[in-house]
Backbone as JSON, one array per atom type, in Angstrom:
{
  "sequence": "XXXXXXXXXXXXXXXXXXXXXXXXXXXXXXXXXXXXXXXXXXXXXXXXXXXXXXXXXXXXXXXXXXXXXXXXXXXXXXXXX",
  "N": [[-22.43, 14.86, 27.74], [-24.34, 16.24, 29.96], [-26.35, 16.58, 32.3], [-30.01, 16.82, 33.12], [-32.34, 17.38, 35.85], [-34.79, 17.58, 37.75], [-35.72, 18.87, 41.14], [-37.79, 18.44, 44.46], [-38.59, 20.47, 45.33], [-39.33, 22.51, 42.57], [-36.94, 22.97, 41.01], [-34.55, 22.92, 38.48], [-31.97, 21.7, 37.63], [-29.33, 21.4, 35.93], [-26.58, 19.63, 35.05], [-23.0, 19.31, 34.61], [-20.14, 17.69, 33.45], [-16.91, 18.91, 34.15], [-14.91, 21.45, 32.53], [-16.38, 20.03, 29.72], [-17.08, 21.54, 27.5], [-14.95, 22.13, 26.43], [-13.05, 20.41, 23.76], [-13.05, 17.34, 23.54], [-10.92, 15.51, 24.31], [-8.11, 13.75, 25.61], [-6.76, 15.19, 27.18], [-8.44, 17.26, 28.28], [-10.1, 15.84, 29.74], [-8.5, 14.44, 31.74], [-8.0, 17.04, 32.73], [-10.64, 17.09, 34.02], [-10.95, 15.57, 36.43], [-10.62, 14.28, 39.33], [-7.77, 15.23, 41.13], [-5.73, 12.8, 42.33], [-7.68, 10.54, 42.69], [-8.92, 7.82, 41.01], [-10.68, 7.73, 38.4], [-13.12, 9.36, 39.02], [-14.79, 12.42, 38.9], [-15.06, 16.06, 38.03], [-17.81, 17.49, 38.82], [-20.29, 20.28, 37.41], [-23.31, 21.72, 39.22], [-25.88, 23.46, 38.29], [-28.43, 25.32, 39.09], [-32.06, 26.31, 37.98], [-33.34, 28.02, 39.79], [-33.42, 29.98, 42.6], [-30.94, 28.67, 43.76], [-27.69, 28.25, 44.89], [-24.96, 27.3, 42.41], [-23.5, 23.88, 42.27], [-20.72, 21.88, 43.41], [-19.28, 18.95, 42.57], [-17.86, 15.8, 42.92], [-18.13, 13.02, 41.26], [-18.26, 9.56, 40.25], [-16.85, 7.54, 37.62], [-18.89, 6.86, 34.62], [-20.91, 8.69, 34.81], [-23.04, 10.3, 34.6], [-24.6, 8.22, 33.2], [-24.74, 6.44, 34.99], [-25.5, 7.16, 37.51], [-28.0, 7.7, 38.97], [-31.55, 10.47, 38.94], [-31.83, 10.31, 41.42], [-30.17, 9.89, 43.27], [-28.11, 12.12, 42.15], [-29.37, 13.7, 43.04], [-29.35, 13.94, 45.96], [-26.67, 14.18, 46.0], [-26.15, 16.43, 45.11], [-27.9, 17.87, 47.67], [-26.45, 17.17, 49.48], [-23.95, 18.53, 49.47], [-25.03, 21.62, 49.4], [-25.41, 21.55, 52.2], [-22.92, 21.7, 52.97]],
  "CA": [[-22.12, 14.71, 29.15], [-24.94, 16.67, 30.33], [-27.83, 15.56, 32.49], [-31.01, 17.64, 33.66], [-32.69, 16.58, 36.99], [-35.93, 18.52, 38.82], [-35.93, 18.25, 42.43], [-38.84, 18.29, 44.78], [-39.26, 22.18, 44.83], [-39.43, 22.28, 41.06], [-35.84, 23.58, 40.62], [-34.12, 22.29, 37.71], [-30.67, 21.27, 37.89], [-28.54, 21.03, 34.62], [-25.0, 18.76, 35.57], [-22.17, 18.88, 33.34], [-18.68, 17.64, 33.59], [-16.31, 20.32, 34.5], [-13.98, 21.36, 30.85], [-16.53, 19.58, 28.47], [-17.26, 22.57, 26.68], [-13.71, 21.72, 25.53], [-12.77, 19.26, 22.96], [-13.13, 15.58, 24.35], [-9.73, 14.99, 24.4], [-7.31, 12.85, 26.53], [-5.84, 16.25, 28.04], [-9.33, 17.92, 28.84], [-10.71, 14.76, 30.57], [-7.75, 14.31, 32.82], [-8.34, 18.04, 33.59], [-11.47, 17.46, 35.57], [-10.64, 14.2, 36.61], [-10.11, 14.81, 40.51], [-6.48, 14.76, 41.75], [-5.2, 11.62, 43.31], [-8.93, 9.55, 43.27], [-8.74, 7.24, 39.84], [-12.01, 7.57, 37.48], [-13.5, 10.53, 40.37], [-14.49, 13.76, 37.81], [-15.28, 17.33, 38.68], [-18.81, 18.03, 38.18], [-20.44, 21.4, 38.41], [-24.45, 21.33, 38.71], [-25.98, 24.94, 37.83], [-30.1, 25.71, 38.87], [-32.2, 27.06, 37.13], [-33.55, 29.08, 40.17], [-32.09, 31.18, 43.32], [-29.91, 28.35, 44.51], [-26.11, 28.48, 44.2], [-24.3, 26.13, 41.8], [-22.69, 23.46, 43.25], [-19.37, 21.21, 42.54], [-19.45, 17.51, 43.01], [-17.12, 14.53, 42.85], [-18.45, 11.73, 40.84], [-17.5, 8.43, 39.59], [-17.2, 7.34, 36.55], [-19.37, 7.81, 34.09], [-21.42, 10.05, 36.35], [-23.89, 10.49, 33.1], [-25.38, 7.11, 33.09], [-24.74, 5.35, 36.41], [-25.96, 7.89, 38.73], [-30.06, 7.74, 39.0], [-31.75, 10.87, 39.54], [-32.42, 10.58, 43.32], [-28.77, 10.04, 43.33], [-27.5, 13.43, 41.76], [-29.75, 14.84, 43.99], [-28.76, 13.52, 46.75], [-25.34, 14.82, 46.14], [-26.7, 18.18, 45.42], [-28.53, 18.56, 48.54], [-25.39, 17.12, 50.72], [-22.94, 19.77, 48.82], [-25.3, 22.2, 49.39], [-25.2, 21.99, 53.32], [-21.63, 21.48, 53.53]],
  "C": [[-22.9, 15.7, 30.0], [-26.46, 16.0, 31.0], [-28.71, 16.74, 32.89], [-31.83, 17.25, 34.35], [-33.55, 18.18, 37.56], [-35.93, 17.97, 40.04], [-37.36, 18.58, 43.03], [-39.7, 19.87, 44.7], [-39.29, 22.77, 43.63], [-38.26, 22.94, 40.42], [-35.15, 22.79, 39.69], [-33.03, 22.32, 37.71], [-30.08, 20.87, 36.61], [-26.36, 20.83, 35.2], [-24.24, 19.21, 34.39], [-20.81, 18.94, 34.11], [-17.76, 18.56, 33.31], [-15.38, 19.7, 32.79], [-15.45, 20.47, 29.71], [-16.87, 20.38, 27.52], [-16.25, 22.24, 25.82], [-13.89, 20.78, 24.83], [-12.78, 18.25, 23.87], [-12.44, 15.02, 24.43], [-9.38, 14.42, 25.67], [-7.44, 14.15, 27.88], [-7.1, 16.47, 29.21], [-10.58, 17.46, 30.23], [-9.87, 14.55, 32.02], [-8.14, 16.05, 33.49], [-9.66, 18.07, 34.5], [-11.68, 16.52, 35.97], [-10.28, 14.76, 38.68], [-8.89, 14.09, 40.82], [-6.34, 13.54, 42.47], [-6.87, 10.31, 43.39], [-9.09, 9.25, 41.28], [-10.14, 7.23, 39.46], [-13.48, 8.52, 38.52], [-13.34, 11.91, 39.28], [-15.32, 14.71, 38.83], [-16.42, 17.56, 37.89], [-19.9, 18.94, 38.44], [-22.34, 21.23, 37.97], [-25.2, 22.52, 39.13], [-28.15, 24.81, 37.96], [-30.47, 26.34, 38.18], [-33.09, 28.51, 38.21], [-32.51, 29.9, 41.09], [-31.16, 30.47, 44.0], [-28.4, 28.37, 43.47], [-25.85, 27.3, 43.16], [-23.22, 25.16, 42.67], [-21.3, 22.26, 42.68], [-19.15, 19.94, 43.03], [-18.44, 16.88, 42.52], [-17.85, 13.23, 42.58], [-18.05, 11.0, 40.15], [-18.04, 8.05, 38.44], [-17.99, 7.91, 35.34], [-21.13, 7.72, 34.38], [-23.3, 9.39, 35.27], [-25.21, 9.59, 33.35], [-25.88, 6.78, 34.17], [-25.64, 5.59, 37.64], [-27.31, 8.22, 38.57], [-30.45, 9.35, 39.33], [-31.79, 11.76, 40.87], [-31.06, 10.32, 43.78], [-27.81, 11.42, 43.57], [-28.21, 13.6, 42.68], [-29.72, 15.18, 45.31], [-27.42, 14.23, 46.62], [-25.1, 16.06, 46.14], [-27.05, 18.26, 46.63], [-27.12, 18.7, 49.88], [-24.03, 17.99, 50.39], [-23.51, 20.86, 49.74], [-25.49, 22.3, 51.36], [-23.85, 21.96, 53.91], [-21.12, 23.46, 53.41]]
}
């Protein structure tokens, strides 16, 4: 459940679903599952240079579905909020 995405300033971006470090259990899944929004997980996405890390809300599974120019997109609109 890890993805790795370069954006235009050659910063590398490594995603991962919040808890998967943990076991892949039922429990650990509902834990970063976002409150009240059904199949909506907590996902934190960590540079590799001087920008901050940032914490996203994506659906499903994030992993596959989400292109690219997508994630990065969601990075950039985190990142001015």
């Amino acid at each position: 459940m890890e993805r790795e995405i370069t954006d235009s300033d050659g910063i590398t971006w490594t995603c991962i679903q919040a808890y998967s470090g943990l076991d892949n259990n039922a429990e650990n899944r509902d834990a970063a599952q976002v409150k009240g929004q059904e199949d909506t997980y907590w996902v934190v996405c960590t540079p590799s240079g001087g920008a901050q890390s940032v914490r996203l809300k994506l659906q499903g599974e994030w992993e596959k579905s989400y292109s690219d120019e997508m994630l990065l997109d969601e990075i950039q609109a985190q990142q001015e909020v």
